[in-house]
CSV table of C-alpha atoms in Angstrom, one decimal:
chain,number,residue,atom,x,y,z
A,29,UNK,CA,137.7,78.9,44.4
A,30,UNK,CA,138.1,81.9,46.4
A,31,UNK,CA,136.2,81.8,49.9
A,32,UNK,CA,134.8,84.7,50.2
A,33,UNK,CA,132.7,85.8,53.8
A,34,UNK,CA,131.0,88.7,54.7
A,35,UNK,CA,132.5,90.5,58.2
A,36,UNK,CA,130.0,93.0,60.1
A,37,UNK,CA,131.1,95.1,62.7
A,38,UNK,CA,128.6,97.0,65.0
A,39,UNK,CA,128.6,99.1,67.7
A,40,UNK,CA,132.1,100.2,69.2
A,41,UNK,CA,133.6,97.4,67.3
A,42,UNK,CA,132.0,99.5,64.1
A,43,UNK,CA,133.5,102.6,65.2
A,44,UNK,CA,137.0,101.3,66.0
A,45,UNK,CA,137.5,99.3,62.8
A,46,UNK,CA,136.5,102.9,61.1
A,47,UNK,CA,133.7,100.5,59.0
A,48,UNK,CA,130.3,98.7,58.9
A,49,UNK,CA,131.8,95.6,57.5
A,50,UNK,CA,133.5,93.9,54.4
A,51,UNK,CA,133.8,90.9,52.2
A,52,UNK,CA,137.3,89.0,52.3
A,53,UNK,CA,138.7,86.4,50.6
A,54,UNK,CA,139.8,83.4,53.7
A,55,UNK,CA,142.9,82.2,53.4
A,56,UNK,CA,142.9,78.4,53.8
A,57,UNK,CA,144.2,77.9,57.3
A,58,UNK,CA,140.9,79.8,58.9
A,59,UNK,CA,138.0,77.2,59.2
A,60,UNK,CA,137.0,78.4,62.5
A,61,UNK,CA,135.5,81.7,64.1
A,62,UNK,CA,138.4,81.4,66.3
A,63,UNK,CA,141.0,81.2,63.6
A,64,UNK,CA,139.0,84.0,62.1
A,65,UNK,CA,139.5,86.2,65.0
A,66,UNK,CA,143.0,85.5,65.1
A,67,UNK,CA,143.8,86.2,61.9
A,68,UNK,CA,142.2,89.6,61.6
A,69,UNK,CA,143.7,90.6,65.1
A,70,UNK,CA,147.7,89.7,63.0
A,71,UNK,CA,146.5,92.6,61.0
A,72,UNK,CA,147.8,95.4,64.6
A,73,UNK,CA,146.2,98.4,65.8
A,74,UNK,CA,142.4,98.5,66.7
A,75,UNK,CA,142.1,95.4,65.2
A,76,UNK,CA,144.9,94.0,67.7
A,77,UNK,CA,143.5,95.8,70.3
A,78,UNK,CA,139.7,95.2,69.8
A,79,UNK,CA,140.4,91.5,69.2
A,80,UNK,CA,143.1,90.8,72.1
A,81,UNK,CA,142.4,87.4,74.5
A,82,UNK,CA,140.2,89.0,77.5
A,83,UNK,CA,138.3,91.5,75.7
A,84,UNK,CA,135.0,90.9,75.7
A,85,UNK,CA,133.7,89.8,72.5
A,86,UNK,CA,130.4,88.2,70.7
A,87,UNK,CA,130.4,86.8,67.0
A,88,UNK,CA,127.5,85.8,65.4
A,89,UNK,CA,127.3,83.3,62.0
A,90,UNK,CA,124.6,83.7,59.8
A,91,UNK,CA,122.4,85.9,62.7
A,92,UNK,CA,123.2,83.1,64.8
A,93,UNK,CA,125.3,83.2,68.3
A,94,UNK,CA,128.7,81.4,67.8
A,95,UNK,CA,131.2,79.5,69.8
A,96,UNK,CA,135.3,80.0,69.2
A,97,UNK,CA,134.3,76.1,67.2
A,98,UNK,CA,131.5,76.8,65.4
A,99,UNK,CA,132.8,76.5,61.7
A,100,UNK,CA,133.2,79.1,59.1
A,101,UNK,CA,132.2,78.8,55.5
A,102,UNK,CA,131.5,80.4,52.0
A,103,UNK,CA,129.4,83.0,52.0
A,104,UNK,CA,128.7,83.2,55.4
A,105,UNK,CA,127.9,86.2,57.2
A,106,UNK,CA,130.3,86.9,60.1
A,107,UNK,CA,129.1,89.5,62.5
A,108,UNK,CA,131.9,90.9,65.3
A,109,UNK,CA,130.1,93.2,68.3
A,110,UNK,CA,130.9,94.1,72.2
A,111,UNK,CA,128.7,92.2,74.9
A,112,UNK,CA,125.1,93.2,74.0
A,113,UNK,CA,123.4,96.5,76.2
A,114,UNK,CA,119.7,96.5,74.9
A,115,UNK,CA,116.6,96.5,76.9
B,293,UNK,CA,111.4,104.4,65.5
B,294,UNK,CA,107.5,105.0,66.3
B,295,UNK,CA,106.5,105.3,69.9
B,296,UNK,CA,104.4,102.5,70.6
B,297,UNK,CA,101.5,102.6,72.7
B,298,UNK,CA,101.1,99.9,75.5
B,299,UNK,CA,97.6,99.9,76.0
B,300,UNK,CA,97.2,99.9,72.7
B,301,UNK,CA,99.4,96.7,71.9
B,302,UNK,CA,98.1,94.4,75.1
B,303,UNK,CA,94.4,95.0,73.8
B,304,UNK,CA,95.4,93.8,70.4
B,305,UNK,CA,97.8,91.0,72.4
B,306,UNK,CA,94.2,89.7,74.2
B,307,UNK,CA,91.9,90.5,71.8
B,308,UNK,CA,89.3,87.3,70.9
B,309,UNK,CA,91.0,85.4,73.3
B,310,UNK,CA,88.6,84.7,76.3
B,311,UNK,CA,90.9,82.0,77.6
B,312,UNK,CA,93.3,85.0,78.7
B,313,UNK,CA,93.3,85.6,82.2
B,314,UNK,CA,96.8,87.7,83.0
B,315,UNK,CA,98.7,89.7,80.9
B,316,UNK,CA,102.1,90.6,82.8
B,317,UNK,CA,104.3,93.6,81.2
B,318,UNK,CA,107.2,95.3,81.1
B,319,UNK,CA,108.4,98.6,79.9
B,320,UNK,CA,112.0,99.4,79.9
B,321,UNK,CA,112.3,103.7,80.0
B,322,UNK,CA,115.4,106.1,79.4
B,323,UNK,CA,116.8,107.2,82.4
B,324,UNK,CA,118.7,110.7,82.8
B,325,UNK,CA,121.3,109.3,85.2
B,326,UNK,CA,123.5,105.9,84.3
B,327,UNK,CA,126.1,104.4,86.0
B,328,UNK,CA,126.0,108.1,87.6
B,329,UNK,CA,126.7,109.8,84.4
B,330,UNK,CA,124.2,112.1,83.3
B,331,UNK,CA,122.4,111.4,80.1
B,332,UNK,CA,121.2,113.8,77.4
B,333,UNK,CA,120.2,111.0,74.6
B,334,UNK,CA,120.5,108.0,74.0
B,335,UNK,CA,120.9,106.0,70.7
B,336,UNK,CA,120.1,102.5,69.8
B,337,UNK,CA,122.0,100.2,67.8
B,338,UNK,CA,121.2,96.7,66.3
B,339,UNK,CA,122.0,94.5,64.1
B,340,UNK,CA,119.2,94.1,61.3
B,341,UNK,CA,118.4,90.5,60.2
B,342,UNK,CA,119.6,88.9,63.5
B,343,UNK,CA,117.7,91.3,65.9
B,344,UNK,CA,114.2,90.1,64.8
B,345,UNK,CA,115.9,86.7,64.5
B,346,UNK,CA,116.6,87.0,68.2
B,347,UNK,CA,113.5,88.1,69.9
B,348,UNK,CA,111.6,85.7,67.8
B,349,UNK,CA,113.7,82.6,69.1
B,350,UNK,CA,113.5,84.0,73.0
B,351,UNK,CA,110.0,84.0,72.8
B,352,UNK,CA,109.5,80.9,71.0
B,353,UNK,CA,111.8,79.3,74.0
B,354,UNK,CA,109.4,81.3,76.4
B,355,UNK,CA,106.4,79.4,74.2
B,356,UNK,CA,107.9,76.2,74.6
B,357,UNK,CA,108.6,76.5,78.1
B,358,UNK,CA,105.3,77.9,79.7
B,359,UNK,CA,101.8,77.4,79.3
B,360,UNK,CA,101.6,81.0,77.4
B,361,UNK,CA,98.6,82.6,75.0
B,362,UNK,CA,100.8,84.7,73.8
B,363,UNK,CA,104.1,86.8,73.5
B,364,UNK,CA,104.9,90.4,72.1
B,365,UNK,CA,108.2,91.9,72.1
B,366,UNK,CA,108.9,95.5,70.7
B,367,UNK,CA,112.4,97.1,70.9
B,368,UNK,CA,113.2,100.6,69.6
B,369,UNK,CA,116.2,102.0,67.8
B,370,UNK,CA,117.4,105.4,67.1
B,371,UNK,CA,118.2,108.0,68.8
B,372,UNK,CA,115.9,108.5,72.4
B,373,UNK,CA,116.0,110.6,75.6
B,374,UNK,CA,115.1,110.3,78.9
B,375,UNK,CA,111.9,109.3,79.9
B,376,UNK,CA,111.3,107.8,76.4
B,377,UNK,CA,110.3,104.2,76.1
B,378,UNK,CA,113.1,101.4,74.8
B,379,UNK,CA,111.1,98.2,75.0
B,380,UNK,CA,108.0,96.5,75.6
B,381,UNK,CA,107.8,93.0,76.6
B,382,UNK,CA,104.0,91.4,77.2
B,383,UNK,CA,102.6,88.0,77.7
B,384,UNK,CA,99.5,86.5,77.8
B,385,UNK,CA,98.2,83.5,80.2
B,386,UNK,CA,95.3,81.6,81.6
B,387,UNK,CA,97.0,82.4,84.5
B,388,UNK,CA,99.6,84.9,86.3
B,389,UNK,CA,102.3,82.6,87.6
B,390,UNK,CA,103.3,81.6,83.9
B,391,UNK,CA,102.6,85.6,82.2
B,392,UNK,CA,104.6,87.1,84.8
B,393,UNK,CA,107.8,84.4,84.6
B,394,UNK,CA,107.5,84.1,80.8
B,395,UNK,CA,107.5,88.1,80.8
B,396,UNK,CA,110.9,88.0,83.1
B,397,UNK,CA,112.3,85.3,81.2
B,398,UNK,CA,111.9,87.4,78.0
B,399,UNK,CA,113.6,90.2,79.5
B,400,UNK,CA,116.4,88.9,80.9
B,401,UNK,CA,117.1,87.1,77.8
B,402,UNK,CA,117.1,90.0,75.3
B,403,UNK,CA,119.5,91.8,77.7
B,404,UNK,CA,121.9,89.5,77.3
B,405,UNK,CA,120.9,87.6,74.0
B,406,UNK,CA,119.5,90.0,71.5
B,407,UNK,CA,121.7,92.4,69.6
B,408,UNK,CA,121.0,95.8,70.7
B,409,UNK,CA,123.8,98.6,71.8
B,410,UNK,CA,123.2,101.5,73.8
B,411,UNK,CA,125.2,104.5,73.2
B,412,UNK,CA,124.7,107.7,75.9
B,413,UNK,CA,125.4,111.1,75.0
B,414,UNK,CA,126.9,112.7,78.1
B,415,UNK,CA,128.5,116.1,79.4
B,416,UNK,CA,131.8,114.5,78.9
B,417,UNK,CA,131.2,113.0,75.2
B,418,UNK,CA,129.9,109.8,74.1
B,419,UNK,CA,130.1,106.8,75.8
B,420,UNK,CA,129.0,102.8,74.9
B,421,UNK,CA,126.8,101.4,77.9
B,422,UNK,CA,129.2,98.7,79.2
B,423,UNK,CA,127.4,94.8,79.3
B,424,UNK,CA,126.1,94.5,83.2
B,425,UNK,CA,127.1,91.4,85.4
B,426,UNK,CA,124.4,91.3,87.2
B,427,UNK,CA,122.5,90.8,83.3
B,428,UNK,CA,124.4,87.9,83.2
B,429,UNK,CA,123.3,86.7,86.6
B,430,UNK,CA,119.5,87.3,86.0
B,431,UNK,CA,119.7,85.3,82.5
B,432,UNK,CA,121.6,82.6,84.1
B,433,UNK,CA,118.7,81.5,86.5
B,434,UNK,CA,117.4,80.6,83.8
B,435,UNK,CA,119.8,77.8,82.2
B,436,UNK,CA,119.0,74.7,84.7
B,437,UNK,CA,115.9,74.5,82.5
B,438,UNK,CA,117.5,73.7,79.1
B,439,UNK,CA,119.5,76.1,77.5
B,440,UNK,CA,118.6,78.8,74.5
B,441,UNK,CA,119.9,76.8,71.0
B,442,UNK,CA,121.3,80.2,69.9
B,443,UNK,CA,123.3,80.6,72.7
B,444,UNK,CA,127.4,80.3,72.4
B,445,UNK,CA,128.5,76.6,73.0
C,208,UNK,CA,82.9,100.6,87.9
C,209,UNK,CA,84.4,102.3,84.8
C,210,UNK,CA,87.0,100.5,82.7
C,211,UNK,CA,91.1,101.7,82.6
C,212,UNK,CA,93.6,102.3,79.8
C,213,UNK,CA,96.5,100.9,81.1
C,214,UNK,CA,98.7,102.9,78.8
C,215,UNK,CA,97.3,106.2,80.0
C,216,UNK,CA,98.0,105.0,83.7
C,217,UNK,CA,101.5,103.7,83.2
C,218,UNK,CA,101.9,107.0,82.0
C,219,UNK,CA,100.5,109.2,84.4
C,220,UNK,CA,102.4,106.9,86.7
C,221,UNK,CA,106.2,107.6,85.7
C,222,UNK,CA,105.3,111.3,84.2
C,223,UNK,CA,107.8,113.6,85.2
C,224,UNK,CA,110.4,110.8,86.7
C,225,UNK,CA,113.0,110.5,84.3
C,226,UNK,CA,115.4,107.9,87.2
C,227,UNK,CA,112.3,105.8,86.2
C,228,UNK,CA,114.3,102.7,83.9
C,229,UNK,CA,111.4,100.0,84.6
C,230,UNK,CA,107.7,99.3,84.8
C,231,UNK,CA,105.9,96.2,85.6
C,232,UNK,CA,102.9,95.8,85.3
C,233,UNK,CA,99.9,93.4,85.7
C,234,UNK,CA,96.4,93.1,84.2
C,235,UNK,CA,93.8,90.3,85.2
C,236,UNK,CA,91.4,89.6,82.8
C,237,UNK,CA,87.9,87.9,83.0
C,238,UNK,CA,88.5,84.5,81.2
C,239,UNK,CA,85.4,82.7,79.8
C,240,UNK,CA,85.9,79.5,81.8
C,241,UNK,CA,87.5,78.9,85.4
C,242,UNK,CA,87.6,75.4,87.3
C,243,UNK,CA,85.8,73.9,84.0
C,244,UNK,CA,82.4,76.1,84.6
C,245,UNK,CA,81.8,78.6,81.8
C,246,UNK,CA,81.2,82.1,82.9
C,247,UNK,CA,79.1,84.6,81.7
C,248,UNK,CA,79.4,86.9,83.8
C,249,UNK,CA,81.7,88.2,86.9
C,250,UNK,CA,80.4,90.0,90.1
C,251,UNK,CA,82.9,91.6,91.8
C,252,UNK,CA,81.9,92.4,95.6
C,253,UNK,CA,84.4,94.6,97.8
C,254,UNK,CA,84.3,95.7,101.4
C,255,UNK,CA,84.4,99.6,101.1
C,256,UNK,CA,86.6,101.0,103.7
C,257,UNK,CA,88.5,98.1,104.5
C,258,UNK,CA,89.2,97.4,100.5
C,259,UNK,CA,91.0,100.9,100.3
C,260,UNK,CA,92.7,100.4,103.5
C,261,UNK,CA,93.9,97.1,102.6
C,262,UNK,CA,95.3,98.0,98.8
C,263,UNK,CA,97.3,101.1,100.6
C,264,UNK,CA,98.7,98.9,103.1
C,265,UNK,CA,99.8,96.2,100.6
C,266,UNK,CA,101.5,99.2,98.2
C,267,UNK,CA,102.9,100.3,101.5
C,268,UNK,CA,104.2,97.6,102.3
C,269,UNK,CA,106.4,96.9,98.8
C,270,UNK,CA,107.6,100.0,99.0
C,271,UNK,CA,109.0,99.5,102.7
C,272,UNK,CA,110.1,96.3,100.7
C,273,UNK,CA,112.1,97.5,97.8
C,274,UNK,CA,113.3,100.2,96.2
C,275,UNK,CA,110.3,101.6,93.8
C,276,UNK,CA,109.4,105.0,92.8
C,277,UNK,CA,105.8,104.4,92.4
C,278,UNK,CA,103.3,102.0,92.5
C,279,UNK,CA,99.7,102.0,91.4
C,280,UNK,CA,96.8,99.4,92.0
C,281,UNK,CA,93.2,99.5,90.5
C,282,UNK,CA,90.5,97.1,91.3
C,283,UNK,CA,87.2,97.4,89.5
C,284,UNK,CA,83.8,96.1,91.0
C,285,UNK,CA,80.5,95.6,89.6
C,286,UNK,CA,79.8,93.0,87.0
C,287,UNK,CA,81.7,92.0,84.2
C,288,UNK,CA,82.0,89.8,81.3
C,289,UNK,CA,85.0,87.8,79.4
C,290,UNK,CA,87.5,89.4,78.3
C,291,UNK,CA,87.0,92.7,80.8
C,292,UNK,CA,89.9,94.0,82.6
C,293,UNK,CA,89.3,93.3,86.3
C,294,UNK,CA,92.8,94.6,88.2
C,295,UNK,CA,95.6,96.6,87.3
C,296,UNK,CA,98.9,96.3,89.2
C,297,UNK,CA,102.2,98.6,88.4
C,298,UNK,CA,105.1,99.5,89.8
C,299,UNK,CA,107.7,101.9,88.4
C,300,UNK,CA,111.6,101.7,89.5
C,301,UNK,CA,115.2,102.2,88.4
C,302,UNK,CA,116.1,98.6,87.5
C,303,UNK,CA,113.9,95.7,86.4
C,304,UNK,CA,114.2,93.2,89.2
C,305,UNK,CA,112.7,95.6,91.7
C,306,UNK,CA,110.2,96.4,89.4
C,307,UNK,CA,108.7,92.9,88.8
C,308,UNK,CA,109.7,91.6,92.3
C,309,UNK,CA,107.0,94.3,93.5
C,310,UNK,CA,104.5,94.1,90.9
C,311,UNK,CA,104.5,90.1,91.7
C,312,UNK,CA,104.3,90.6,95.6
C,313,UNK,CA,101.0,93.3,95.4
C,314,UNK,CA,99.3,90.6,92.8
C,315,UNK,CA,100.4,87.6,95.5
C,316,UNK,CA,99.3,89.7,98.3
C,317,UNK,CA,95.6,91.1,96.9
C,318,UNK,CA,94.8,87.8,95.8
C,319,UNK,CA,95.3,86.5,99.3
C,320,UNK,CA,94.4,89.8,101.4
C,321,UNK,CA,91.9,92.2,99.9
C,322,UNK,CA,88.6,92.2,100.5
C,323,UNK,CA,87.0,91.4,96.6
C,324,UNK,CA,85.0,88.2,95.5
C,325,UNK,CA,84.0,86.5,92.4
C,326,UNK,CA,80.3,85.3,91.8
C,327,UNK,CA,80.5,83.7,88.5
C,328,UNK,CA,76.9,83.2,86.7
C,329,UNK,CA,77.2,80.4,85.0
C,330,UNK,CA,74.4,77.6,82.6
C,331,UNK,CA,74.1,76.0,86.4
C,332,UNK,CA,73.1,78.5,88.1
C,333,UNK,CA,75.5,81.3,90.4
C,334,UNK,CA,78.0,80.3,92.4
C,335,UNK,CA,81.2,82.2,94.4
C,336,UNK,CA,84.1,81.3,93.5
C,337,UNK,CA,86.5,79.1,95.9
C,338,UNK,CA,89.9,80.4,97.1
C,339,UNK,CA,92.3,78.8,95.6
C,340,UNK,CA,95.3,77.0,97.7
C,341,UNK,CA,97.8,78.1,95.1
C,342,UNK,CA,97.1,81.9,95.9
C,343,UNK,CA,97.9,81.2,99.5
C,344,UNK,CA,101.1,79.3,98.0
C,345,UNK,CA,102.0,82.0,96.0
C,346,UNK,CA,101.5,85.0,98.9
C,347,UNK,CA,103.2,82.3,101.6
C,348,UNK,CA,106.7,83.0,99.4
C,349,UNK,CA,107.0,86.3,100.7
C,350,UNK,CA,106.8,85.4,104.5
C,351,UNK,CA,110.5,85.0,105.0
C,352,UNK,CA,111.5,88.5,104.6
C,353,UNK,CA,108.5,90.0,107.3
C,354,UNK,CA,104.8,89.5,107.4
C,355,UNK,CA,102.2,91.6,106.4
C,356,UNK,CA,100.4,94.4,109.5
C,357,UNK,CA,97.1,93.2,108.7
C,358,UNK,CA,98.4,89.5,108.8
C,359,UNK,CA,95.9,87.6,111.2
C,360,UNK,CA,97.4,86.9,114.0
D,117,UNK,CA,76.6,100.4,130.1
D,118,UNK,CA,75.3,98.5,126.6
D,119,UNK,CA,78.4,97.7,124.6
D,120,UNK,CA,77.1,98.1,121.0
D,121,UNK,CA,79.0,96.7,117.9
D,122,UNK,CA,78.5,97.1,113.9
D,123,UNK,CA,78.6,93.5,112.4
D,124,UNK,CA,79.2,93.6,108.8
D,125,UNK,CA,78.2,90.1,106.2
D,126,UNK,CA,80.2,90.1,102.9
D,127,UNK,CA,79.7,87.4,99.6
D,128,UNK,CA,78.7,84.2,100.5
D,129,UNK,CA,77.9,84.8,104.2
D,130,UNK,CA,76.1,88.3,103.1
D,131,UNK,CA,73.8,85.5,101.1
D,132,UNK,CA,73.6,83.1,103.6
D,133,UNK,CA,72.4,85.1,106.5
D,134,UNK,CA,70.1,86.7,104.8
D,135,UNK,CA,71.6,90.6,105.6
D,136,UNK,CA,74.4,92.8,105.1
D,137,UNK,CA,75.2,93.1,108.6
D,138,UNK,CA,73.5,94.4,112.1
D,139,UNK,CA,74.0,96.3,114.8
D,140,UNK,CA,74.3,94.0,118.2
D,141,UNK,CA,75.0,94.5,121.9
D,142,UNK,CA,77.8,91.8,123.1
D,143,UNK,CA,76.9,90.1,125.8
D,144,UNK,CA,79.3,90.4,129.1
D,145,UNK,CA,81.0,87.0,128.0
D,146,UNK,CA,82.3,87.9,124.5
D,147,UNK,CA,85.5,89.4,124.6
D,148,UNK,CA,87.8,88.6,121.6
D,149,UNK,CA,87.0,87.7,117.9
D,150,UNK,CA,86.7,83.7,118.5
D,151,UNK,CA,84.3,84.4,121.7
D,152,UNK,CA,82.2,86.4,119.3
D,153,UNK,CA,81.9,83.6,116.3
D,154,UNK,CA,81.3,81.4,118.9
D,155,UNK,CA,78.3,82.9,120.4
D,156,UNK,CA,76.5,83.6,116.9
D,157,UNK,CA,76.9,80.0,115.8
D,158,UNK,CA,74.9,79.5,118.6
D,159,UNK,CA,71.6,81.2,116.6
D,160,UNK,CA,71.6,78.0,115.0
D,161,UNK,CA,70.9,77.5,111.2
D,162,UNK,CA,72.9,79.4,108.2
D,163,UNK,CA,74.5,80.8,111.8
D,164,UNK,CA,75.6,77.3,113.1
D,165,UNK,CA,76.5,76.2,109.4
D,166,UNK,CA,78.8,79.3,108.2
D,167,UNK,CA,80.7,79.3,111.5
D,168,UNK,CA,80.9,75.7,112.2
D,169,UNK,CA,84.8,74.8,113.1
D,170,UNK,CA,86.6,73.7,110.0
D,171,UNK,CA,84.7,76.4,107.8
D,172,UNK,CA,87.0,79.0,106.2
D,173,UNK,CA,86.4,82.6,107.6
D,174,UNK,CA,88.2,85.9,107.7
D,175,UNK,CA,87.4,88.5,110.0
D,176,UNK,CA,88.4,92.0,110.4
D,177,UNK,CA,88.2,94.5,113.0
D,178,UNK,CA,88.1,97.8,111.8
D,179,UNK,CA,89.3,97.1,108.6
D,180,UNK,CA,92.2,95.5,109.7
D,181,UNK,CA,92.7,91.2,109.8
D,182,UNK,CA,92.0,89.8,113.0
D,183,UNK,CA,92.8,86.7,114.2
D,184,UNK,CA,90.9,84.6,117.1
D,185,UNK,CA,92.4,86.0,120.1
D,186,UNK,CA,91.9,90.2,118.6
D,187,UNK,CA,89.7,91.8,121.5
D,188,UNK,CA,86.4,93.3,120.5
D,189,UNK,CA,85.4,96.2,122.1
D,190,UNK,CA,82.4,98.8,122.0
D,191,UNK,CA,81.8,100.3,118.9
D,192,UNK,CA,83.8,98.5,116.9
D,193,UNK,CA,82.9,97.3,113.0
D,194,UNK,CA,83.5,93.8,112.7
D,195,UNK,CA,83.1,92.0,109.3
D,196,UNK,CA,82.8,88.6,108.4
D,197,UNK,CA,83.8,86.9,105.1
D,198,UNK,CA,84.9,83.9,103.2
D,199,UNK,CA,88.5,83.1,101.9
D,200,UNK,CA,89.2,86.7,99.4
D,201,UNK,CA,88.6,86.0,95.7
D,202,UNK,CA,90.1,88.9,93.9
D,203,UNK,CA,92.6,90.1,91.1
């Protein structure tokens, strides 16, 4: 059964990746936020640069801020973005 | 996104509630100089869906922590220019201590938890504003009393 | 004394100053219940001559302590009724920390140093409001950084 | 030479004394705020009651808050009032 999730890219990441998001099929070994960002970084280029360890990155799963151990499941909307700067 | 009238918003917020004795308010505005960069325009991006949820969570957290009557957050998105209003937070309470504290709490958490991003147009080209360490410090003041449910683990 | 429009006052306070990034404001309003007394009307008395001088001294003290752009205090006198506005303090600054702190400082000092007195009309007759120990405590928070020149020795 | 000062009574004190103020000649022995309030309390009645030791009292000399040791001089405007309750 395909495990489809929606990825959302915001602000600087949206510009770096050249898209506001995409739908992807999760590979079987990706079960957490941390595994997902490693898997995306392996695409190389802007992905490797923006998702490198040490780059400030925030992730929301279904509109809630999430940590590296947060599980990723079919149907989730997962957003990647830099630290927020509103207000 | 349309501008807001702070006086009208406050009048509506406390309308009909004669238990209110204190209104604390904050307005953030666009400066023409930020981190030594001249700012011609400022564009606010947000994350529709999460933005509303994050602002509601921040206000709920403030209601849980302090004895306040009501609270309001307005945050504009889109292109703004120097001196434009960006954000407004207002809190009503019987007493001024709670109103001030809850208002400052909401602003500190909004600055570090709500999905908004600023991009400045400067003479040297566009520039995404970097998050400030001082904002994290300001928000961390409130940690001792219990954290937001939506905080990263 | 005439009512004020907080939105208009803030707009005027920050007009033309693009260095302002933060406006902190407080409004005090008449509650219909105070210290368990129902309040029909509230009469504010002041001491003409000293009032203006005390408010100016409080604002000057705030300017000396924090890096603020401008500050405004409006305080009504005469007969007011529940939900009426009594006082407004607004402070503009480049950054929110200074604006919030200076605004709270001005309110705390106004509550203990500015010559205003409240008399309530209640079902049991008129009653002068007693000063609160909590107001003295709030004002004493600021003592460590130097006292007001006009403070009692 | 007469040493005239202006006394101002505010809020509860104005009501208790039945007047908003008066001009008086200072007796020679009254040189400070503290000596002045003792001298006024000696009038008895509301004066003794409101100016009794332990009653919360604030005094301003020429529109500045003053302490007991503040000097009192000819021409001064001296205001007596309860702790303030505005805001």
